[in-house]
CSV table of C-alpha atoms in Angstrom, one decimal:
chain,number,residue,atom,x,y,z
A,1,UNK,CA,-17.9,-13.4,0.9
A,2,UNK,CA,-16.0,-11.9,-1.6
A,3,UNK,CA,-18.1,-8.6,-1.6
A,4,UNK,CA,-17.4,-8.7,2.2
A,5,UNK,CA,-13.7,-8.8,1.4
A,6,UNK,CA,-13.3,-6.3,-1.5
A,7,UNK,CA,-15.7,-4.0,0.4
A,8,UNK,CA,-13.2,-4.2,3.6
A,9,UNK,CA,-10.3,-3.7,1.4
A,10,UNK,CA,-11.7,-0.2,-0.1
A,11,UNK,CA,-12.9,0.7,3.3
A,12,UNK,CA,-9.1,-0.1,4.6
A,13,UNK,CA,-7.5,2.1,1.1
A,14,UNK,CA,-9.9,5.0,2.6
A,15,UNK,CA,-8.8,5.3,5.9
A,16,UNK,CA,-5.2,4.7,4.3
A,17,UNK,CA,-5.3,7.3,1.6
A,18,UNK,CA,-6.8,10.2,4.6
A,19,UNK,CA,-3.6,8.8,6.9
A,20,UNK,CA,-1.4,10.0,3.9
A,21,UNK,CA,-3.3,13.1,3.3
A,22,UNK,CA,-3.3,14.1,7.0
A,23,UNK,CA,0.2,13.6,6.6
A,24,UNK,CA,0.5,16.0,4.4
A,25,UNK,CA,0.8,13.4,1.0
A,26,UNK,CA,-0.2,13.5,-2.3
A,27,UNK,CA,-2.5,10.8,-3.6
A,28,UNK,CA,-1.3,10.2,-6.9
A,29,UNK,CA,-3.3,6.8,-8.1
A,30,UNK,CA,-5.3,4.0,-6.2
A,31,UNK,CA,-5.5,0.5,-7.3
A,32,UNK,CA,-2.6,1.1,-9.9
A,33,UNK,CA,-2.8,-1.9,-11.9
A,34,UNK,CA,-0.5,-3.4,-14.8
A,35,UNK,CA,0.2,-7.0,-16.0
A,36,UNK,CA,2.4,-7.6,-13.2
A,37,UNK,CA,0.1,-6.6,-10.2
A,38,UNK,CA,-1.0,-3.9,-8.9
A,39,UNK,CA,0.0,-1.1,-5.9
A,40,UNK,CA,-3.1,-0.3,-3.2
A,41,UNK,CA,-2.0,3.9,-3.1
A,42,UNK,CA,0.8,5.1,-4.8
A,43,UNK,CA,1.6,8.8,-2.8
A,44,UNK,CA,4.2,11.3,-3.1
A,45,UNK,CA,5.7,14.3,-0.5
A,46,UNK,CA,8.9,16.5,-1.1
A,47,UNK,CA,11.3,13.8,-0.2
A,48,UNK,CA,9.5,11.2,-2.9
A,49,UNK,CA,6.8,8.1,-3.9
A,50,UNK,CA,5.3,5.7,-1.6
A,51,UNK,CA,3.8,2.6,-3.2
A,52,UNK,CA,1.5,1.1,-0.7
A,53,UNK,CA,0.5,-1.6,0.1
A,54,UNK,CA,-3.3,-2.0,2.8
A,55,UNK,CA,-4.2,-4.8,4.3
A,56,UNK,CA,-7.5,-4.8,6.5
A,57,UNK,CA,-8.4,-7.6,8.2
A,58,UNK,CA,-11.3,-7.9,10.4
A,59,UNK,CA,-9.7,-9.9,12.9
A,60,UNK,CA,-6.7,-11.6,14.1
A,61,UNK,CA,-7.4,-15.1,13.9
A,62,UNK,CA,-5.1,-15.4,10.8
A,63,UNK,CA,-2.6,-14.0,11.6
A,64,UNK,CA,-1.9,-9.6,11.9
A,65,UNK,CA,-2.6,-7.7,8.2
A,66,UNK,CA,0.9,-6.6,7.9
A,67,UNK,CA,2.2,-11.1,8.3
A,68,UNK,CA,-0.3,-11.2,4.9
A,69,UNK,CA,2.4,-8.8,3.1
A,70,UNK,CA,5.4,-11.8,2.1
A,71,UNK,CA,8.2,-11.4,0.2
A,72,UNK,CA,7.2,-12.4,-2.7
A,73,UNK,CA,4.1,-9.4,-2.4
A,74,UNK,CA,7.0,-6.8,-1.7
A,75,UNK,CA,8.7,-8.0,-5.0
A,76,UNK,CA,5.3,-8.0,-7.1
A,77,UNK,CA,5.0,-4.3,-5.3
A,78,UNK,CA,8.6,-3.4,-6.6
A,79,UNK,CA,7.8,-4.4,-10.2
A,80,UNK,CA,4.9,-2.7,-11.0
A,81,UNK,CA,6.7,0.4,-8.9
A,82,UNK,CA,9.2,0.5,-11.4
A,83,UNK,CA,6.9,0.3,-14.4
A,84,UNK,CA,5.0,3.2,-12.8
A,85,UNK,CA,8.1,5.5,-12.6
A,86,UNK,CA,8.9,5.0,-16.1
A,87,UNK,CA,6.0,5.2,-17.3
A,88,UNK,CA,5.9,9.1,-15.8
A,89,UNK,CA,9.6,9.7,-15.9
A,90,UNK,CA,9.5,9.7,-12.0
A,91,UNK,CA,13.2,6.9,-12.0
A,92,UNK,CA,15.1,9.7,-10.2
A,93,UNK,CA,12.9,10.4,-7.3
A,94,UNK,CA,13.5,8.5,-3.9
A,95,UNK,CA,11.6,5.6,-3.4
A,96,UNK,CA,10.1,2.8,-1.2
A,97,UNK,CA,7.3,0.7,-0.1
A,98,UNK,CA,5.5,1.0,2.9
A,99,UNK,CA,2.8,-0.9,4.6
A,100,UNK,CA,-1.2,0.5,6.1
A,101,UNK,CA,-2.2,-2.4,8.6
A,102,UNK,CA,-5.3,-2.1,9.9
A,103,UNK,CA,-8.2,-4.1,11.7
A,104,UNK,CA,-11.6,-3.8,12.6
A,105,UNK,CA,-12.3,-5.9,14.8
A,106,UNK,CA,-11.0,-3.2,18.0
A,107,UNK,CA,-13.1,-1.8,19.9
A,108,UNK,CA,-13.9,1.9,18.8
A,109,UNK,CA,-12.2,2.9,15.7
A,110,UNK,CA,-10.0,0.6,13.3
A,111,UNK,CA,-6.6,0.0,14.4
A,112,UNK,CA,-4.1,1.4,12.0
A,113,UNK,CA,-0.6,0.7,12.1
A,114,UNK,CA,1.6,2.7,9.0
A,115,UNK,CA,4.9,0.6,8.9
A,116,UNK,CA,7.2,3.0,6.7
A,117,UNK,CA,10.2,1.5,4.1
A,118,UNK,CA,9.6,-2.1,4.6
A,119,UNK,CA,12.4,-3.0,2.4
A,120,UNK,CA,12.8,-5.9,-0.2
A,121,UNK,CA,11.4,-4.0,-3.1
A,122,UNK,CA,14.4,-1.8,-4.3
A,123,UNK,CA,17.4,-3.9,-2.8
């Protein structure tokens, strides 16, 4: 099972990263990790750096991906954010967090919903 799940998660950072990219994004990390979490994508454009969070989910039946993404998550998200800016001297660009929803379970292609700025983090 958890194969299953961390093989749907990386599928769910691809199809999040080429979202980005067709966007015209840079990918600067996946699975940026430190001691206080980690950040799914971290991407940057001319106005500044995304931290990302995915969640892929290959059905509904507990509840939408983006429901799985609490506060507490956006804090944990904001934390490491911050260590990543200054560790690369990046604290004057613009910020925020945004969230890559996305299930499987539609018929055709995955269902991908980018909700942008979703707050909390950098209050």
């Amino acid at each position: 099972m958890e194969d299953a799940r961390r093989s749907r998660g990386s599928f769910g950072e691809s199809i999040a990263a080429r979202l980005f990219l067709e966007k015209g994004f840079t990918i600067l990390e996946r699975g940026w990790r430190t001691r206080s979490g980690e950040v799914d994508l971290i991407v940057q454009d001319g106005r500044g750096i995304r931290f990302v969070e995915v969640k892929t989910r290959a059905s509904a039946a507990f509840g939408l991906p983006e429901e799985a993404v609490t506060r507490r998550k956006l804090r944990t998200i904001a934390r490491v954010a911050e260590v990543y800016l200054d560790k690369h001297g990046l604290q004057h660009l613009p910020r925020q967090i945004d969230v890559v929803a996305i299930r499987t379970d539609t018929p055709g292609a995955p269902e991908v919903r980018h909700l942008e700025d979703v707050g909390d983090g950098f209050g």
